CSV table of C-alpha atoms and ligand atoms in Angstrom, one decimal:
chain,number,residue,atom,x,y,z
A,1,MET,CA,22.7,-9.8,12.7
A,2,LYS,CA,25.0,-6.9,13.2
A,3,VAL,CA,23.9,-4.0,10.9
A,4,GLU,CA,27.0,-2.5,9.3
A,5,SER,CA,25.6,0.2,7.0
A,6,ILE,CA,22.4,1.6,5.5
A,7,THR,CA,22.3,3.4,2.1
A,8,LEU,CA,19.3,5.5,1.2
A,9,HIS,CA,18.6,5.7,-2.5
A,10,ARG,CA,16.0,8.1,-3.9
A,11,VAL,CA,14.7,7.1,-7.3
A,12,GLY,CA,12.4,8.8,-9.8
A,13,MET,CA,10.1,6.3,-11.4
A,14,PRO,CA,8.1,7.7,-14.3
A,15,LEU,CA,4.4,6.5,-14.2
A,16,VAL,CA,2.9,5.0,-17.4
A,17,ARG,CA,0.0,7.5,-16.9
A,18,PRO,CA,-0.7,10.3,-14.3
A,19,PHE,CA,-2.4,9.0,-11.1
A,20,GLU,CA,-4.9,11.4,-9.6
A,21,THR,CA,-6.6,11.0,-6.2
A,22,SER,CA,-8.6,13.4,-4.1
A,23,PHE,CA,-5.3,14.6,-2.6
A,24,GLY,CA,-3.4,15.3,-5.8
A,25,ARG,CA,-2.0,14.2,-9.1
A,26,GLU,CA,1.3,12.3,-9.5
A,27,THR,CA,3.2,11.9,-12.8
A,28,ALA,CA,6.2,10.1,-11.3
A,29,ARG,CA,6.9,8.1,-8.1
A,30,ASP,CA,9.6,9.6,-6.0
A,31,VAL,CA,10.6,6.5,-4.1
A,32,LEU,CA,13.0,5.9,-1.3
A,33,LEU,CA,14.9,2.6,-1.1
A,34,VAL,CA,16.8,1.2,1.9
A,35,HIS,CA,19.9,-1.0,1.2
A,36,LEU,CA,21.1,-2.6,4.4
A,37,VAL,CA,24.4,-4.4,4.8
A,38,SER,CA,25.0,-6.7,7.8
A,39,ASP,CA,27.5,-9.3,8.8
A,40,THR,CA,25.3,-12.0,7.4
A,41,GLY,CA,24.4,-10.4,4.0
A,42,GLU,CA,22.3,-7.7,2.6
A,43,GLY,CA,18.7,-6.7,2.1
A,44,TRP,CA,16.5,-4.1,0.4
A,45,GLY,CA,13.4,-2.3,1.7
A,46,GLU,CA,11.1,0.3,0.1
A,47,CYS,CA,9.6,3.3,1.8
A,48,VAL,CA,5.9,4.0,0.8
A,49,ALA,CA,6.0,7.7,1.8
A,50,GLY,CA,5.2,10.2,-1.0
A,51,SER,CA,7.2,13.3,-1.9
A,52,SER,CA,4.7,15.5,0.0
A,53,PRO,CA,2.8,14.8,3.2
A,54,SER,CA,-0.6,14.5,1.4
A,55,TYR,CA,-1.7,10.8,1.9
A,56,SER,CA,-0.3,10.9,5.5
A,57,SER,CA,1.9,13.1,7.5
A,58,GLU,CA,5.0,11.2,6.4
A,59,TYR,CA,7.0,12.2,3.3
A,60,VAL,CA,10.3,11.2,1.7
A,61,ASP,CA,12.5,14.0,3.1
A,62,GLY,CA,11.2,13.4,6.6
A,63,CYS,CA,11.8,9.7,6.3
A,64,VAL,CA,15.4,10.3,5.2
A,65,GLN,CA,15.9,12.6,8.2
A,66,VAL,CA,14.3,10.2,10.7
A,67,ILE,CA,16.1,7.2,9.4
A,68,GLU,CA,19.5,8.9,9.2
A,69,HIS,CA,19.4,10.7,12.6
A,70,HIS,CA,17.0,8.6,14.7
A,71,LEU,CA,16.4,5.1,13.5
A,72,ALA,CA,19.6,4.0,12.0
A,73,PRO,CA,21.6,4.9,15.1
A,74,LEU,CA,19.3,2.6,17.1
A,75,LEU,CA,20.1,-0.3,14.7
A,76,PHE,CA,23.9,0.3,14.8
A,77,ARG,CA,23.9,0.4,18.6
A,78,ALA,CA,22.1,-3.0,18.9
A,79,ALA,CA,24.4,-6.0,19.3
A,80,ASP,CA,22.0,-8.3,17.6
A,81,VAL,CA,19.2,-7.1,15.3
A,82,SER,CA,16.3,-9.3,14.0
A,83,ALA,CA,13.0,-8.2,12.5
A,84,GLY,CA,11.2,-9.4,15.6
A,85,SER,CA,13.2,-7.1,17.9
A,86,LEU,CA,12.6,-3.9,15.9
A,87,ALA,CA,9.3,-2.9,17.6
A,88,ALA,CA,11.1,-2.7,21.0
A,89,LEU,CA,14.3,-1.2,19.5
A,90,PHE,CA,12.4,1.6,17.8
A,91,THR,CA,10.2,2.5,20.8
A,92,PRO,CA,12.2,5.7,21.5
A,93,VAL,CA,10.9,7.1,18.2
A,94,VAL,CA,7.2,8.0,18.2
A,95,GLY,CA,5.2,7.4,15.0
A,96,HIS,CA,7.2,7.6,11.7
A,97,ARG,CA,5.8,4.2,10.8
A,98,MET,CA,6.6,4.4,7.1
A,99,ALA,CA,10.3,5.0,7.9
A,100,LYS,CA,10.3,2.2,10.4
A,101,ALA,CA,8.5,-0.2,7.9
A,102,ALA,CA,11.2,0.5,5.3
A,103,LEU,CA,13.9,-0.5,7.7
A,104,GLU,CA,12.0,-3.5,8.9
A,105,ALA,CA,11.6,-4.7,5.3
A,106,ALA,CA,15.4,-4.4,4.7
A,107,VAL,CA,16.1,-6.3,7.9
A,108,LEU,CA,13.6,-9.0,7.1
A,109,ASP,CA,14.9,-9.3,3.5
A,110,ALA,CA,18.5,-9.7,4.8
A,111,GLU,CA,17.5,-12.1,7.6
A,112,LEU,CA,15.4,-14.3,5.3
A,113,ARG,CA,17.9,-14.4,2.5
A,114,ALA,CA,20.5,-15.5,5.0
A,115,SER,CA,18.3,-18.4,6.2
A,116,GLY,CA,17.0,-19.3,2.7
A,117,THR,CA,13.4,-18.5,3.7
A,118,SER,CA,10.8,-16.7,1.6
A,119,PHE,CA,8.7,-13.8,2.8
A,120,ALA,CA,5.6,-15.9,2.0
A,121,ARG,CA,6.7,-18.8,4.2
A,122,TYR,CA,7.9,-16.6,7.0
A,123,LEU,CA,4.6,-14.5,7.1
A,124,GLY,CA,2.4,-17.6,6.9
A,125,ALA,CA,1.2,-17.6,3.3
A,126,VAL,CA,-1.3,-20.3,2.3
A,127,ARG,CA,-1.5,-19.5,-1.4
A,128,THR,CA,0.9,-19.6,-4.3
A,129,GLU,CA,-0.9,-16.9,-6.2
A,130,VAL,CA,-3.1,-13.9,-5.3
A,131,ASP,CA,-6.2,-12.3,-6.9
A,132,CYS,CA,-5.5,-8.8,-8.1
A,133,GLY,CA,-7.5,-5.6,-8.3
A,134,VAL,CA,-6.6,-2.3,-9.7
A,135,SER,CA,-7.0,1.3,-8.4
A,136,VAL,CA,-8.2,3.7,-11.1
A,137,GLY,CA,-7.4,7.4,-10.7
A,138,ILE,CA,-9.7,10.4,-11.1
A,139,SER,CA,-10.0,11.0,-14.9
A,140,THR,CA,-10.4,14.0,-17.1
A,141,SER,CA,-13.7,12.8,-18.5
A,142,ILE,CA,-16.1,9.9,-18.0
A,143,ASP,CA,-15.3,8.6,-21.5
A,144,ASP,CA,-11.6,8.5,-20.6
A,145,LEU,CA,-12.4,6.7,-17.3
A,146,LEU,CA,-14.6,4.1,-19.1
A,147,ASP,CA,-11.7,3.5,-21.6
A,148,GLU,CA,-9.2,3.0,-18.8
A,149,VAL,CA,-11.5,0.7,-16.8
A,150,GLN,CA,-12.2,-1.4,-20.0
A,151,GLY,CA,-8.4,-1.8,-20.5
A,152,TYR,CA,-8.0,-3.2,-17.0
A,153,VAL,CA,-11.1,-5.5,-17.4
A,154,ASP,CA,-9.5,-6.8,-20.6
A,155,ALA,CA,-6.2,-7.3,-18.9
A,156,GLY,CA,-8.0,-9.6,-16.4
A,157,TYR,CA,-8.1,-7.6,-13.2
A,158,ARG,CA,-10.6,-9.2,-10.8
A,159,ARG,CA,-11.7,-6.0,-9.1
A,160,ILE,CA,-11.9,-2.4,-10.0
A,161,LYS,CA,-11.4,0.5,-7.5
A,162,LEU,CA,-12.4,4.0,-8.5
A,163,LYS,CA,-10.9,7.0,-6.8
A,164,ILE,CA,-13.7,9.4,-5.9
A,165,LYS,CA,-14.0,13.0,-4.5
A,166,PRO,CA,-16.9,15.5,-4.2
A,167,GLY,CA,-17.9,16.3,-7.8
A,168,TRP,CA,-16.5,13.0,-9.1
A,169,ASP,CA,-18.5,10.2,-7.5
A,170,LEU,CA,-22.2,9.2,-8.3
A,171,GLU,CA,-22.0,9.6,-12.1
A,172,PRO,CA,-18.6,8.0,-12.8
A,173,VAL,CA,-19.6,5.1,-10.4
A,174,ARG,CA,-22.9,4.7,-12.1
A,175,ARG,CA,-21.4,4.7,-15.6
A,176,VAL,CA,-18.6,2.3,-14.7
A,177,ARG,CA,-21.1,-0.1,-13.1
A,178,GLU,CA,-23.2,0.1,-16.2
A,179,ARG,CA,-20.1,-0.7,-18.4
A,180,ILE,CA,-18.7,-3.6,-16.4
A,181,GLY,CA,-22.0,-5.3,-15.5
A,182,PRO,CA,-23.9,-5.9,-12.2
A,183,ASP,CA,-21.7,-8.8,-11.0
A,184,ALA,CA,-18.2,-7.3,-11.5
A,185,ALA,CA,-16.4,-6.5,-8.3
A,186,LEU,CA,-16.3,-2.7,-7.8
A,187,GLN,CA,-15.4,-0.5,-4.9
A,188,VAL,CA,-14.5,3.2,-4.3
A,189,ASP,CA,-11.8,5.1,-2.4
A,190,ALA,CA,-12.3,8.7,-1.2
A,191,ASN,CA,-8.9,9.3,0.6
A,192,THR,CA,-10.6,11.4,3.3
A,193,ALA,CA,-12.3,13.9,0.8
A,194,TYR,CA,-15.7,14.0,2.5
A,195,SER,CA,-17.2,15.2,5.8
A,196,ARG,CA,-19.9,14.0,8.1
A,197,ARG,CA,-22.6,16.2,6.4
A,198,ASP,CA,-22.0,14.2,3.2
A,199,ILE,CA,-23.5,11.0,4.7
A,200,PRO,CA,-26.8,11.3,2.9
A,201,HIS,CA,-25.0,11.9,-0.4
A,202,LEU,CA,-22.7,8.9,0.1
A,203,GLY,CA,-25.9,6.8,0.7
A,204,GLU,CA,-26.7,7.5,-2.9
A,205,LEU,CA,-23.9,5.1,-3.8
A,206,ASP,CA,-25.9,2.2,-2.4
A,207,PRO,CA,-27.6,1.3,-5.7
A,208,ALA,CA,-24.2,0.7,-7.3
A,209,ASN,CA,-23.8,-2.4,-5.1
A,210,LEU,CA,-20.2,-1.6,-4.2
A,211,LEU,CA,-18.0,-4.1,-2.3
A,212,LEU,CA,-17.0,-1.2,0.0
A,213,ILE,CA,-16.3,2.5,0.4
A,214,GLU,CA,-12.8,3.2,1.6
A,215,GLN,CA,-11.9,6.1,4.0
A,216,PRO,CA,-14.4,8.8,3.2
A,217,PHE,CA,-13.5,10.9,6.2
A,218,ASP,CA,-10.5,12.2,8.1
A,219,GLU,CA,-7.9,9.8,9.4
A,220,GLU,CA,-8.6,10.7,13.0
A,221,ASP,CA,-12.4,10.8,12.7
A,222,ILE,CA,-13.6,7.3,13.6
A,223,ALA,CA,-16.9,8.5,14.9
A,224,SER,CA,-18.1,9.8,11.5
A,225,HIS,CA,-17.3,6.4,10.0
A,226,VAL,CA,-19.4,4.8,12.7
A,227,ALA,CA,-22.3,7.1,11.8
A,228,LEU,CA,-21.8,6.4,8.0
A,229,ALA,CA,-21.7,2.6,8.5
A,230,ALA,CA,-25.0,2.8,10.4
A,231,ALA,CA,-26.6,4.9,7.7
A,232,ILE,CA,-25.7,3.2,4.4
A,233,GLU,CA,-25.8,-0.3,2.9
A,234,THR,CA,-22.3,-0.1,1.4
A,235,PRO,CA,-19.7,-1.6,3.7
A,236,VAL,CA,-17.2,0.9,5.1
A,237,CYS,CA,-13.5,0.1,4.9
A,238,LEU,CA,-10.8,2.1,6.7
A,239,ASP,CA,-7.3,2.7,5.2
A,240,GLU,CA,-5.6,5.9,6.5
A,241,SER,CA,-7.1,5.5,10.0
A,242,ILE,CA,-5.7,2.1,10.6
A,243,VAL,CA,-2.2,2.8,11.9
A,244,SER,CA,-1.9,0.1,14.5
A,245,VAL,CA,-3.5,-3.1,15.7
A,246,GLY,CA,-4.9,-1.1,18.6
A,247,VAL,CA,-6.7,1.3,16.3
A,248,ALA,CA,-7.9,-1.6,14.1
A,249,ILE,CA,-9.5,-3.3,17.0
A,250,ASP,CA,-11.0,-0.1,18.3
A,251,ALA,CA,-12.5,0.8,14.9
A,252,ILE,CA,-13.9,-2.7,14.4
A,253,GLU,CA,-15.4,-2.9,17.9
A,254,ARG,CA,-17.0,0.5,17.4
A,255,GLY,CA,-18.5,-0.5,14.1
A,256,ALA,CA,-16.5,2.0,12.0
A,257,THR,CA,-15.1,-0.6,9.6
A,258,SER,CA,-16.4,-4.0,8.5
A,259,ILE,CA,-13.5,-4.6,6.1
A,260,VAL,CA,-9.8,-3.5,6.6
A,261,ASN,CA,-7.2,-2.3,4.1
A,262,ILE,CA,-3.8,-3.4,5.3
A,263,LYS,CA,-0.7,-1.6,4.1
A,264,PRO,CA,2.5,-2.6,5.8
A,265,GLY,CA,4.1,0.8,5.3
A,266,ARG,CA,1.2,2.6,7.1
A,267,VAL,CA,1.3,0.3,10.1
A,268,GLY,CA,5.1,0.2,10.7
A,269,GLY,CA,6.0,-3.0,8.9
A,270,TYR,CA,5.1,-6.6,7.9
A,271,LEU,CA,5.0,-7.9,11.4
A,272,PRO,CA,2.4,-5.3,12.6
A,273,ALA,CA,0.6,-6.0,9.4
A,274,VAL,CA,0.4,-9.7,10.3
A,275,ALA,CA,-0.8,-8.7,13.8
A,276,ILE,CA,-3.7,-6.7,12.3
A,277,HIS,CA,-4.5,-9.5,9.9
A,278,ASP,CA,-4.7,-11.9,12.9
A,279,ALA,CA,-6.9,-9.5,14.9
A,280,CYS,CA,-9.2,-9.2,11.9
A,281,VAL,CA,-9.4,-12.9,11.3
A,282,GLU,CA,-10.3,-13.5,15.0
A,283,ARG,CA,-13.2,-11.0,14.6
A,284,GLY,CA,-14.5,-12.2,11.3
A,285,ILE,CA,-13.3,-9.1,9.4
A,286,PRO,CA,-12.1,-9.6,5.8
A,287,VAL,CA,-8.9,-7.8,4.9
A,288,TRP,CA,-7.1,-6.9,1.6
A,289,CYS,CA,-3.7,-5.6,0.8
A,290,GLY,CA,-3.5,-2.0,-0.2
A,291,GLY,CA,-1.0,-0.5,-2.5
A,292,MET,CA,1.3,2.6,-2.5
A,293,LEU,CA,2.6,2.5,-6.1
A,294,GLU,CA,5.3,0.2,-5.0
A,295,THR,CA,8.2,-0.9,-7.2
A,296,GLY,CA,8.9,-4.6,-7.5
A,297,ILE,CA,10.7,-4.5,-4.1
A,298,GLY,CA,7.6,-3.5,-2.1
A,299,ARG,CA,5.3,-5.3,-4.5
A,300,ALA,CA,7.0,-8.7,-4.0
A,301,MET,CA,6.6,-8.4,-0.2
A,302,ASN,CA,3.0,-7.2,-0.5
A,303,VAL,CA,2.1,-10.2,-2.7
A,304,ALA,CA,3.5,-12.5,-0.1
A,305,LEU,CA,1.4,-10.8,2.6
A,306,ALA,CA,-1.7,-11.0,0.4
A,307,ALA,CA,-1.3,-14.8,0.4
A,308,LEU,CA,-2.2,-15.1,4.1
A,309,PRO,CA,-5.6,-16.7,4.8
A,310,GLY,CA,-7.5,-13.6,5.9
A,311,PHE,CA,-6.8,-11.7,2.7
A,312,THR,CA,-10.1,-12.8,1.1
A,313,LEU,CA,-10.6,-9.8,-1.1
A,314,PRO,CA,-8.5,-8.8,-4.2
A,315,GLY,CA,-5.8,-6.2,-3.3
A,316,ASP,CA,-4.3,-3.2,-5.0
A,317,THR,CA,-1.3,-5.5,-5.7
A,318,SER,CA,-1.5,-4.8,-9.4
A,319,ALA,CA,1.0,-5.9,-12.1
A,320,SER,CA,4.2,-3.8,-12.5
A,321,ASP,CA,2.9,-2.4,-15.9
A,322,ARG,CA,-0.1,-0.8,-14.2
A,323,TYR,CA,2.4,1.8,-13.0
A,324,TYR,CA,5.8,1.3,-14.6
A,325,ALA,CA,7.0,0.6,-18.1
A,326,GLU,CA,10.2,-0.8,-16.5
A,327,ASP,CA,10.3,-2.0,-12.9
A,328,LEU,CA,13.3,-2.0,-10.5
A,329,THR,CA,13.1,-5.8,-10.3
A,330,GLU,CA,11.8,-8.6,-12.6
A,331,PRO,CA,8.3,-7.5,-13.5
A,332,PHE,CA,5.1,-8.8,-11.9
A,333,VAL,CA,2.9,-10.0,-14.6
A,334,LEU,CA,-0.8,-10.7,-14.4
A,335,VAL,CA,-1.9,-14.2,-15.4
A,336,ASP,CA,-5.6,-14.9,-15.3
A,337,GLY,CA,-6.1,-11.9,-13.0
A,338,ARG,CA,-3.5,-13.2,-10.5
A,339,LEU,CA,0.1,-12.6,-9.5
A,340,ARG,CA,2.4,-15.5,-8.5
A,341,VAL,CA,3.7,-15.3,-5.0
A,342,PRO,CA,7.6,-15.2,-5.0
A,343,ASP,CA,9.1,-18.2,-3.3
A,344,GLY,CA,12.8,-17.5,-3.4
A,345,PRO,CA,14.8,-16.4,-0.3
A,346,GLY,CA,13.8,-13.0,1.2
A,347,SER,CA,11.6,-10.9,-1.2
A,348,GLY,CA,12.5,-13.4,-3.9
A,349,VAL,CA,13.2,-10.6,-6.4
A,350,THR,CA,16.5,-9.1,-7.6
A,351,VAL,CA,17.0,-5.4,-7.5
A,352,ARG,CA,18.3,-3.9,-10.7
A,353,THR,CA,21.0,-1.7,-9.2
A,354,ASP,CA,21.8,-0.3,-12.7
A,355,LEU,CA,18.4,1.3,-12.8
A,356,VAL,CA,18.6,2.4,-9.2
A,357,ARG,CA,21.7,4.4,-10.2
A,358,ALA,CA,20.4,5.5,-13.6
A,359,TRP,CA,17.2,6.9,-12.2
A,360,ALA,CA,18.6,8.4,-9.0
A,361,LEU,CA,17.2,11.8,-8.0
A,362,ALA,CA,20.0,12.5,-5.5
A,363,ALA,CA,23.3,11.1,-4.4
A,364,PRO,CA,22.8,8.0,-2.2
A,365,VAL,CA,23.0,8.7,1.5
A,366,LEU,CA,25.4,6.3,3.3
A,367,VAL,CA,24.8,5.9,7.0
A,368,ARG,CA,27.1,3.9,9.2
A,369,SER,CA,27.9,3.4,12.8
B,1,LIG,C1,-4.8,4.3,-1.4
B,1,LIG,N1,-3.2,3.8,-3.2
B,1,LIG,O1,-5.3,3.2,-1.3
B,1,LIG,C2,-3.5,4.7,-2.1
B,1,LIG,C3,-3.3,6.1,-2.2
B,1,LIG,C4,-2.1,6.6,-2.8
B,1,LIG,C5,-3.2,2.5,-5.1
B,1,LIG,O2,-5.0,3.8,-4.5
B,1,LIG,C6,2.5,8.5,-3.8
B,1,LIG,C7,2.5,8.0,-2.5
B,1,LIG,C8,1.3,8.4,-4.5
B,1,LIG,C9,1.4,7.4,-2.0
B,1,LIG,C10,-1.0,7.7,-4.7
B,1,LIG,C11,-3.9,3.4,-4.2
B,1,LIG,C12,0.2,7.8,-4.0
B,1,LIG,C13,0.2,7.3,-2.7
B,1,LIG,C14,-2.1,7.1,-4.1
B,1,LIG,C15,-0.9,6.7,-2.1
B,1,LIG,O3,-5.4,5.2,-0.7
B,2,LIG,MG1,-7.0,4.1,0.2
């Protein structure tokens, strides 16, 4: 395709309840959308960066800058753009994977809509529905946490993930385990809040019989995760650290991670995400699809990815109403703890452009050649 224009929309999505992690508390999702127009049709992509550089170094204003001034010009200059050509086309720009992934999603959506192919089919999905888990934020009290968890259990979620940090770990985990029973799937996510000297403390989570502990240490500190994995029973799972297929293989081979969280935004797109999936399957490493509080646009694509054969653990691909009272697309609804994989062309969902306009935080940025 020939890319004709890219419009960047910044939308403020109110959250149904504040979401607190070890790195901060969010009451609204400040989301960047990419609307791409080409000679063969249009596509939408969602950028997973947050408004501040706290989950990773990327953030919305930075993504707008790098897309407008560095990535979009590469797209406009290319005679023929396809999703498969983007890795090579974007090599002049180092890093900025979330910005690249948002453009890749829009290119893929346009390409697949034009050929009448779904994301699921294109990526290699083998399921028509996916098991869903839910990520539960740090709460104001253990009683409030137990109430929130009970609500998700009642809604049918097949796995609970608790956000933890120093001072909010052993006791909340113990109480939630007691509430949901010994066989319920439970895991924790620290978002890098601990350091190597906390290894003995993290070992005290072992009796909770967790599926995994996600990213306790710094993104760049693979060695401490190796040490933790050797010291405790709970499987270690990396999230923030896994930025490429190379890092994934390195972390697996060093024994830093025995399960991998795959987020397309973090790794530069759906094609790199599939490459990591394939590398993990080859090495017998289970994967699951992470979440970044996506609207229906990113959620639709994530659900398609989560239908690949190596995604054997429930993901953070929750229903729309976990985060939003009203979604930017038709809502994703949990049925028996699962979401249906969209099968229409492209992402298979329709963007509600009236809401994109109504909830805009800034004037759209139109970029063209
Ligand atoms: C994680 N997600 O697995 C992330 C962290 C996260 C569902 O737990 C704005 C932008 C808010 C990015 C909140 C879940 C965010 C964000 C949480 C990422 O580590
Ligand atoms: Mg995480």
